[in-house]
mmCIF file of C-alpha atoms and ligand atoms in Angstrom:
data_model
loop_
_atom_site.group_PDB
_atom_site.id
_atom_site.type_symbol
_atom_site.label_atom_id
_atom_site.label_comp_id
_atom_site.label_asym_id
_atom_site.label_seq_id
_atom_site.Cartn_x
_atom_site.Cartn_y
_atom_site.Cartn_z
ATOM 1 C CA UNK A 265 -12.824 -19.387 13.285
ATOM 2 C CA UNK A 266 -11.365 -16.790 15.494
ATOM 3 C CA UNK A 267 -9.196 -13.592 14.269
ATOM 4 C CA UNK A 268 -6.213 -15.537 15.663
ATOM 5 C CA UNK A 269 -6.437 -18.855 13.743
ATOM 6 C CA UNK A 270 -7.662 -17.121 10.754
ATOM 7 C CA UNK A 271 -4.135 -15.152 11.224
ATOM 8 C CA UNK A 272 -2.124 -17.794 12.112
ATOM 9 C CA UNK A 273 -3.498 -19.912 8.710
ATOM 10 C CA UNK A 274 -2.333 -16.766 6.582
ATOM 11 C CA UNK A 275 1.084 -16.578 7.847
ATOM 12 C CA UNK A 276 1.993 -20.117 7.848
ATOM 13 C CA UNK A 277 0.974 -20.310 4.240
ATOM 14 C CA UNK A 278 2.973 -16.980 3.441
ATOM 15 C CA UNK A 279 7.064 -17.094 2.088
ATOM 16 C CA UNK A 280 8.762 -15.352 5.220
ATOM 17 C CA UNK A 281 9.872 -12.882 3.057
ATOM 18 C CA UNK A 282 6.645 -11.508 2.080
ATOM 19 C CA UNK A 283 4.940 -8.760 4.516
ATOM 20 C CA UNK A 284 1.682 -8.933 5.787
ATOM 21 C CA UNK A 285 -0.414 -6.025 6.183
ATOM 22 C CA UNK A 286 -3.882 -6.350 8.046
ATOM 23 C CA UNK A 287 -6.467 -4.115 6.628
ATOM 24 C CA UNK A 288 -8.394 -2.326 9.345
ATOM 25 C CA UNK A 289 -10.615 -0.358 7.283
ATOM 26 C CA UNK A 290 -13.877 -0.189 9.024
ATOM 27 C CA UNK A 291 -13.220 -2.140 11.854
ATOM 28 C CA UNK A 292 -13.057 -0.979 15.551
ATOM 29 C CA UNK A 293 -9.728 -0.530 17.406
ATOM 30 C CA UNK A 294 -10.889 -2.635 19.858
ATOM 31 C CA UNK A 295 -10.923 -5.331 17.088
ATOM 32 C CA UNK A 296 -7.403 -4.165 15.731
ATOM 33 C CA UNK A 297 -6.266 -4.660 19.012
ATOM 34 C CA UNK A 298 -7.443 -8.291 18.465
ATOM 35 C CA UNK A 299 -5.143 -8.556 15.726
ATOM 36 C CA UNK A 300 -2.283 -6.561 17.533
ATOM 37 C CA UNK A 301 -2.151 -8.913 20.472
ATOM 38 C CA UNK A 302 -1.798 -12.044 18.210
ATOM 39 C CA UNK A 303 1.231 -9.826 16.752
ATOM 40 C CA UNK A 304 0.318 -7.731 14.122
ATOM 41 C CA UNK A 305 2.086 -4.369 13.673
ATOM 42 C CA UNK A 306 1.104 -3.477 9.901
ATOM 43 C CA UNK A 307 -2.138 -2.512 9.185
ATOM 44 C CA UNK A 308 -3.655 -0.642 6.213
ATOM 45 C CA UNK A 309 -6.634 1.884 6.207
ATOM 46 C CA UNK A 310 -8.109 3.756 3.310
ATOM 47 C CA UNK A 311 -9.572 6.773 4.960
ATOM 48 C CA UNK A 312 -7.801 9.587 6.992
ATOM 49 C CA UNK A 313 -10.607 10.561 8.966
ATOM 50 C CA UNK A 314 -11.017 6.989 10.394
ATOM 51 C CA UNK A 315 -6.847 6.588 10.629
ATOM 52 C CA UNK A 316 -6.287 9.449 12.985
ATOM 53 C CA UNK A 317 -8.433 8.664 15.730
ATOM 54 C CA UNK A 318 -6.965 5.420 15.064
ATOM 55 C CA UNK A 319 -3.316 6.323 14.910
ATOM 56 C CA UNK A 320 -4.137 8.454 18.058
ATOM 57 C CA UNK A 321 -6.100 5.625 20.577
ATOM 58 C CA UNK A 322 -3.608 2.696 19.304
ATOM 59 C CA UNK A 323 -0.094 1.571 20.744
ATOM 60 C CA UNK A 324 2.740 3.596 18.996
ATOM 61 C CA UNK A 325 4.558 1.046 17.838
ATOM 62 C CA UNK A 326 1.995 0.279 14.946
ATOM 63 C CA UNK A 327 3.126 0.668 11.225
ATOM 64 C CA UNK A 328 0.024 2.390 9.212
ATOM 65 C CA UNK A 329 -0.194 2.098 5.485
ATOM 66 C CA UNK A 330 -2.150 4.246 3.414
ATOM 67 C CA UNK A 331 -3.908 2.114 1.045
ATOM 68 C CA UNK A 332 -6.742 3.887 -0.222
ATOM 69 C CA UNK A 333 -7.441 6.933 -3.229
ATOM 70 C CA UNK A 334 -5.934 9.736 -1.083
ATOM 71 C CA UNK A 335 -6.912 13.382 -1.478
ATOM 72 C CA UNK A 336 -4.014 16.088 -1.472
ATOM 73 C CA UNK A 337 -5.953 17.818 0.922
ATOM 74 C CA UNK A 338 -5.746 14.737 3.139
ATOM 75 C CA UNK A 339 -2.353 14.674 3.248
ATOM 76 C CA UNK A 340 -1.582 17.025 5.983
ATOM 77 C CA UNK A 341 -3.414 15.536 8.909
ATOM 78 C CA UNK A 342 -1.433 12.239 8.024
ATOM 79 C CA UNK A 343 1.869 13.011 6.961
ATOM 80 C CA UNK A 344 3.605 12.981 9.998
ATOM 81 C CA UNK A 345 3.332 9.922 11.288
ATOM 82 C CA UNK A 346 2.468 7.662 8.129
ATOM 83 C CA UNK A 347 4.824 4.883 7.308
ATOM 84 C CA UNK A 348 3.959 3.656 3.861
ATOM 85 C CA UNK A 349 1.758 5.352 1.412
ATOM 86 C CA UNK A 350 0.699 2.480 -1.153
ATOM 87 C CA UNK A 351 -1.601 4.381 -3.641
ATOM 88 C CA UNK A 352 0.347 7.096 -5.137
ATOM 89 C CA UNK A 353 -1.673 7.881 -8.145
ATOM 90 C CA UNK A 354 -0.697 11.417 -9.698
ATOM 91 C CA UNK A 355 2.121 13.618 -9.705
ATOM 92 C CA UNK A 356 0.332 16.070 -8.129
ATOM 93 C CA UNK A 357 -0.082 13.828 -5.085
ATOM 94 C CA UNK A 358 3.332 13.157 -5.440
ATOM 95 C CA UNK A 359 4.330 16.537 -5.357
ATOM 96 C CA UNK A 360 1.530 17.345 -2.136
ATOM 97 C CA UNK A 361 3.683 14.484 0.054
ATOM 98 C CA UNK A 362 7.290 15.464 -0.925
ATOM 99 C CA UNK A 363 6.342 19.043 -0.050
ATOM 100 C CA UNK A 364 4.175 18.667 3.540
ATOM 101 C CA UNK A 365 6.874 16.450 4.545
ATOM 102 C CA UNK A 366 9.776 18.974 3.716
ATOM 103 C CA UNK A 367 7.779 20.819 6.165
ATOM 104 C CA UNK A 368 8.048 18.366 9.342
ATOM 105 C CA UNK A 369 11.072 17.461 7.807
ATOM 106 C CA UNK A 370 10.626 13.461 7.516
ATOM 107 C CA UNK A 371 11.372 10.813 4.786
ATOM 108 C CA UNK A 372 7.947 9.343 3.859
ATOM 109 C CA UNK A 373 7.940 6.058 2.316
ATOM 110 C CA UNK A 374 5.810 5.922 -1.065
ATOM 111 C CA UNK A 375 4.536 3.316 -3.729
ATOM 112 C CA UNK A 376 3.559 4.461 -6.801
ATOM 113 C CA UNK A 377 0.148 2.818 -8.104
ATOM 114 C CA UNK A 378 -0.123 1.070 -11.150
ATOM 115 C CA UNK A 379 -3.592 0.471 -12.850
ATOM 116 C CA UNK A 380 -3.407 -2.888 -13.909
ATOM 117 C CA UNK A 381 -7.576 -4.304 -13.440
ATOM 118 C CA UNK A 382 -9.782 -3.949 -16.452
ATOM 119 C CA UNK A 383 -12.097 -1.941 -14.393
ATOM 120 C CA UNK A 384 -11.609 1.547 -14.704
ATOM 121 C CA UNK A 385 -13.125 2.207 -11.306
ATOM 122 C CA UNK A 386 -9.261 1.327 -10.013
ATOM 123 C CA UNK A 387 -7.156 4.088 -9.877
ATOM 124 C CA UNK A 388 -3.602 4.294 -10.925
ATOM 125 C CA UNK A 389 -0.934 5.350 -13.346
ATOM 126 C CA UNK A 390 -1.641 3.601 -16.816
ATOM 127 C CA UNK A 391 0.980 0.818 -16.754
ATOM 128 C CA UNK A 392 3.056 2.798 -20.119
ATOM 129 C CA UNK A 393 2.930 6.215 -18.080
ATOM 130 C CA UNK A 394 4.321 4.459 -14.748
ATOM 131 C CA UNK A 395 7.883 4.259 -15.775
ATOM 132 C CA UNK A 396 8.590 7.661 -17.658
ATOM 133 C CA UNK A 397 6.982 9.102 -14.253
ATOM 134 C CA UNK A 398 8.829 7.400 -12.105
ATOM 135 C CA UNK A 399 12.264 7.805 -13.970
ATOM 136 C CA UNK A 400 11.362 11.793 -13.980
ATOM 137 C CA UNK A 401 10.510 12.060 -10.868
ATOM 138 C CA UNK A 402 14.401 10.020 -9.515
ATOM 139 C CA UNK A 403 15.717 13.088 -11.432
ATOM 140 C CA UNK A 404 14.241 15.729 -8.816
ATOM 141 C CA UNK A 405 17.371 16.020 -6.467
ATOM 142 C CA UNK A 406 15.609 18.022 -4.102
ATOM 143 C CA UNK A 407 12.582 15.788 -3.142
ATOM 144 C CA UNK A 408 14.934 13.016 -2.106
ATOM 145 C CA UNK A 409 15.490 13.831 1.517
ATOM 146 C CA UNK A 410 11.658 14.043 1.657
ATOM 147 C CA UNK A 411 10.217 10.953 -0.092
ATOM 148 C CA UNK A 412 11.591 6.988 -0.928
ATOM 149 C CA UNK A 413 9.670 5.267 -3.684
ATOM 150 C CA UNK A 414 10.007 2.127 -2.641
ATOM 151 C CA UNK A 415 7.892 0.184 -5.728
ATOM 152 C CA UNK A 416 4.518 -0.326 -6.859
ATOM 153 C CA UNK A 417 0.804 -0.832 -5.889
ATOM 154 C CA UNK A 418 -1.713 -2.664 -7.598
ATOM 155 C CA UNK A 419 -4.908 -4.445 -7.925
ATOM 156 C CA UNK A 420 -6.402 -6.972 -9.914
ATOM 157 C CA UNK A 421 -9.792 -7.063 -11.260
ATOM 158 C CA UNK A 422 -12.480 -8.329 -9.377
ATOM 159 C CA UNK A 423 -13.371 -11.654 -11.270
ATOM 160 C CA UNK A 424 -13.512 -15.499 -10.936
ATOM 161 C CA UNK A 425 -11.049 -15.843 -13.683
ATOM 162 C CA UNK A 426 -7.311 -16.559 -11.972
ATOM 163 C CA UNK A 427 -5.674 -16.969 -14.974
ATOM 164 C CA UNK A 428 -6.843 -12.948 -16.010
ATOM 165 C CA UNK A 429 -6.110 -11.898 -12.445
ATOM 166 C CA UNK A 430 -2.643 -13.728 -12.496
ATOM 167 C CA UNK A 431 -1.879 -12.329 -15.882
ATOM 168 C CA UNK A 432 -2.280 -9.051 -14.287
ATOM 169 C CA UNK A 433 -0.297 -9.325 -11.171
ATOM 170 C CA UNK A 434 2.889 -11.062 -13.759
ATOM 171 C CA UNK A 435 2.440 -7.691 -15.898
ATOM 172 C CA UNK A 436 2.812 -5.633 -12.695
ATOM 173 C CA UNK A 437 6.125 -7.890 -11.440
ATOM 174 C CA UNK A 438 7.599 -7.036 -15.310
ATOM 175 C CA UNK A 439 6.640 -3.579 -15.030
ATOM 176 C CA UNK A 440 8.433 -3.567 -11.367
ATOM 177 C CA UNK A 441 11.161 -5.190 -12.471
ATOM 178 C CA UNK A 442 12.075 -3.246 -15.792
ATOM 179 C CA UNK A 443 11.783 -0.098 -13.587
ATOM 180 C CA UNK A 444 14.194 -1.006 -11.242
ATOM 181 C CA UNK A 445 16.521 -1.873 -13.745
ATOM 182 C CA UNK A 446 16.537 1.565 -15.062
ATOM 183 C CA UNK A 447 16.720 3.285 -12.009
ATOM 184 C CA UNK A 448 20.014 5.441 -10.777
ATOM 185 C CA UNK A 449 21.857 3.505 -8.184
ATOM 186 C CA UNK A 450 20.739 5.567 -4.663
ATOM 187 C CA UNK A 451 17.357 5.107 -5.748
ATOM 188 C CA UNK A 452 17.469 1.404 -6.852
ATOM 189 C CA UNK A 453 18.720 0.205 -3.235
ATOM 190 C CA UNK A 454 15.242 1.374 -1.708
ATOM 191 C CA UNK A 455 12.935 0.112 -4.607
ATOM 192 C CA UNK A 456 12.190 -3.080 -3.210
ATOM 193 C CA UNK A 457 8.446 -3.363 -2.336
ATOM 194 C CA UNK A 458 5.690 -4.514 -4.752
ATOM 195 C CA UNK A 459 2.239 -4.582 -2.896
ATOM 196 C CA UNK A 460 -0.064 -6.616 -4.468
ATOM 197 C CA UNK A 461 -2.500 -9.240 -3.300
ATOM 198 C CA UNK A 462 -6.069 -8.744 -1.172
ATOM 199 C CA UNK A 463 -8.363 -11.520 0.648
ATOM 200 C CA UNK A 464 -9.563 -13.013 -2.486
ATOM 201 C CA UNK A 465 -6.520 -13.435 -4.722
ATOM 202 C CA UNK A 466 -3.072 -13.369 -2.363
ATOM 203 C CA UNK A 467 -2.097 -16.458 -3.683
ATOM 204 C CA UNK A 468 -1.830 -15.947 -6.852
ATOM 205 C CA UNK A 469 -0.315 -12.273 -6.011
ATOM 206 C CA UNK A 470 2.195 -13.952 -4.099
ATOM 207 C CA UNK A 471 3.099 -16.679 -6.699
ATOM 208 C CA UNK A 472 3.633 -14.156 -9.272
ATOM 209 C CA UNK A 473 6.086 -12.242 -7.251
ATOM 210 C CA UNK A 474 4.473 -10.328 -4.636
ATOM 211 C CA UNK A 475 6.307 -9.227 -1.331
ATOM 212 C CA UNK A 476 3.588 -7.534 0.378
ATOM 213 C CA UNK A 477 -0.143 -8.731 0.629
ATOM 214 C CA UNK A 478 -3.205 -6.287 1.887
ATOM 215 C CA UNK A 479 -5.583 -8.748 3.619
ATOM 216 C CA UNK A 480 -8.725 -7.334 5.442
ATOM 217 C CA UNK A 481 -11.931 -9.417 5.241
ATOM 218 C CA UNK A 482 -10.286 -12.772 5.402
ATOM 219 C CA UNK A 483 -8.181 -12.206 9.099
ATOM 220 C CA UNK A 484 -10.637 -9.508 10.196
ATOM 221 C CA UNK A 485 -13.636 -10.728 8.939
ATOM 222 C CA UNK A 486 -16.256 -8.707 7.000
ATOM 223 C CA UNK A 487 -16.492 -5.204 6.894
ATOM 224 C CA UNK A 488 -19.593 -2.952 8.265
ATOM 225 C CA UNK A 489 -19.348 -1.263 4.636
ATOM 226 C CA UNK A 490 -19.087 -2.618 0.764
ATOM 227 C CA UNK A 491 -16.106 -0.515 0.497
HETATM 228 C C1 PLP B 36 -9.941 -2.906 1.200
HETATM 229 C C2 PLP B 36 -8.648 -3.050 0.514
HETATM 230 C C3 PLP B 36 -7.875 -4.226 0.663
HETATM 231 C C4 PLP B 36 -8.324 -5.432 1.458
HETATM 232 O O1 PLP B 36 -9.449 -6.027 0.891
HETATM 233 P P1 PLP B 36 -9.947 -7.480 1.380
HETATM 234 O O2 PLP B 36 -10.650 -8.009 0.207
HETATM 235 O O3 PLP B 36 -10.842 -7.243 2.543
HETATM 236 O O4 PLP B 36 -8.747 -8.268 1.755
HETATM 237 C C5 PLP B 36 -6.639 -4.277 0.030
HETATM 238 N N1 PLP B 36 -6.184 -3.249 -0.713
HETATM 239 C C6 PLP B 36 -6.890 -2.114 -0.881
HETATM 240 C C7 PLP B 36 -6.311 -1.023 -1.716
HETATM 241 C C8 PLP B 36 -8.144 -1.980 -0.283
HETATM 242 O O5 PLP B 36 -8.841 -0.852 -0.468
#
């Protein structure tokens, strides 16, 4: 099937209010631009040494999410021009975006990773800590012309099972949920994102309350790379 039906397939079967973003990782922008001229504008990469060249040799108009473990070093080289950084994992990280983008100055866009798989190889804040961190870090004043938290990341373990994969994705949508409910009012309006769902278990992502889906192998096909 080409990159186009496989596309098409995915966002017929997709609630219009849920947002689709193609994960490049790996592939070649000539390939992306397979996927841009069919329509997409959302795409997620995991590395910042393969997103700038990208960033630089695609058309503007592209949204790029950060998806993957990112370094604090990295965040630098791709701070000024990132729209959503999904994998938040530390405060420290946190604290490395909020301040290189009081140096542009911009308003970077941020979800804050939750580790919800039973493999500990998934990063993440520990689903008890992800609250109390996120409350405490509404409280610093000063970051908020710098950073929006607009929800949480996750992903599910890697396993057959759907009814272990969907109980994690429905402990995620609580989690998101009983945040925003204790969030101060200015930051409540812009918590409205929870990013969960990949190739192999969207649907389930999406029928437990996901609004935005990461899908790579199954619209781009596979990967030159098990990562
Ligand atoms: C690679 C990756 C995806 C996409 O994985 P597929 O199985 O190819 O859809 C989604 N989210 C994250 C965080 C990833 O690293």
């Amino acid at each position: 099937m080409p990159l186009k039906e496989r596309l098409n397939t995915i966002e017929e079967a997709l609630p219009s209010e849920v947002t689709l973003v193609v994960v490049s990782k790996f592939h070649s922008p000539e390939e992306i631009m397979e996927a841009y001229e069919a329509g997409v504008r959302n795409f997620g990469e995991n590395l910042a040494q393969e997103l700038i060249p990208k960033y630089e040799a695609l058309p503007k108009d592209i949204h790029w999410h950060y998806i993957g473990g990112l370094q604090r070093n990295k965040v630098r080289q791709i701070i000024s021009f990132v729209d959503l950084i999904h994998s938040v994992d530390s405060v420290r990280l946190y604290e490395e975006i909020v301040r290189r983008a009081s140096m542009i100055p911009r308003c970077v866009d941020i979800l804050i990773q939750v580790h919800i798989a039973q493999e500990e190889t998934k990063g993440g804040f520990a689903q008890e800590e992800a609250k109390e961190a996120i409350l405490a870090l509404c409280n610093r004043t000063e970051d908020k012309p710098y950073r929006r938290i607009r929800g949480l990341m996750g992903m599910a373990t890697l396993t057959e099972d759907s009814s272990q994969i969907k109980k994690e994705f429905s402990s995620l949508k609580k989690l998101f949920e009983e945040i925003k409910a204790h969030l101060p009012a200015d930051e409540k309006t812009h918590f409205d994102t929870l990013s969960m769902g990949m190739s192999s278990d969207w649907e389930l992502a999406v029928e437990e309350g996901s609004n935005l889906v990461r899908i790579g192998t199954a619209i781009m096909g596979k990967r030159r790379s098990r990562n």
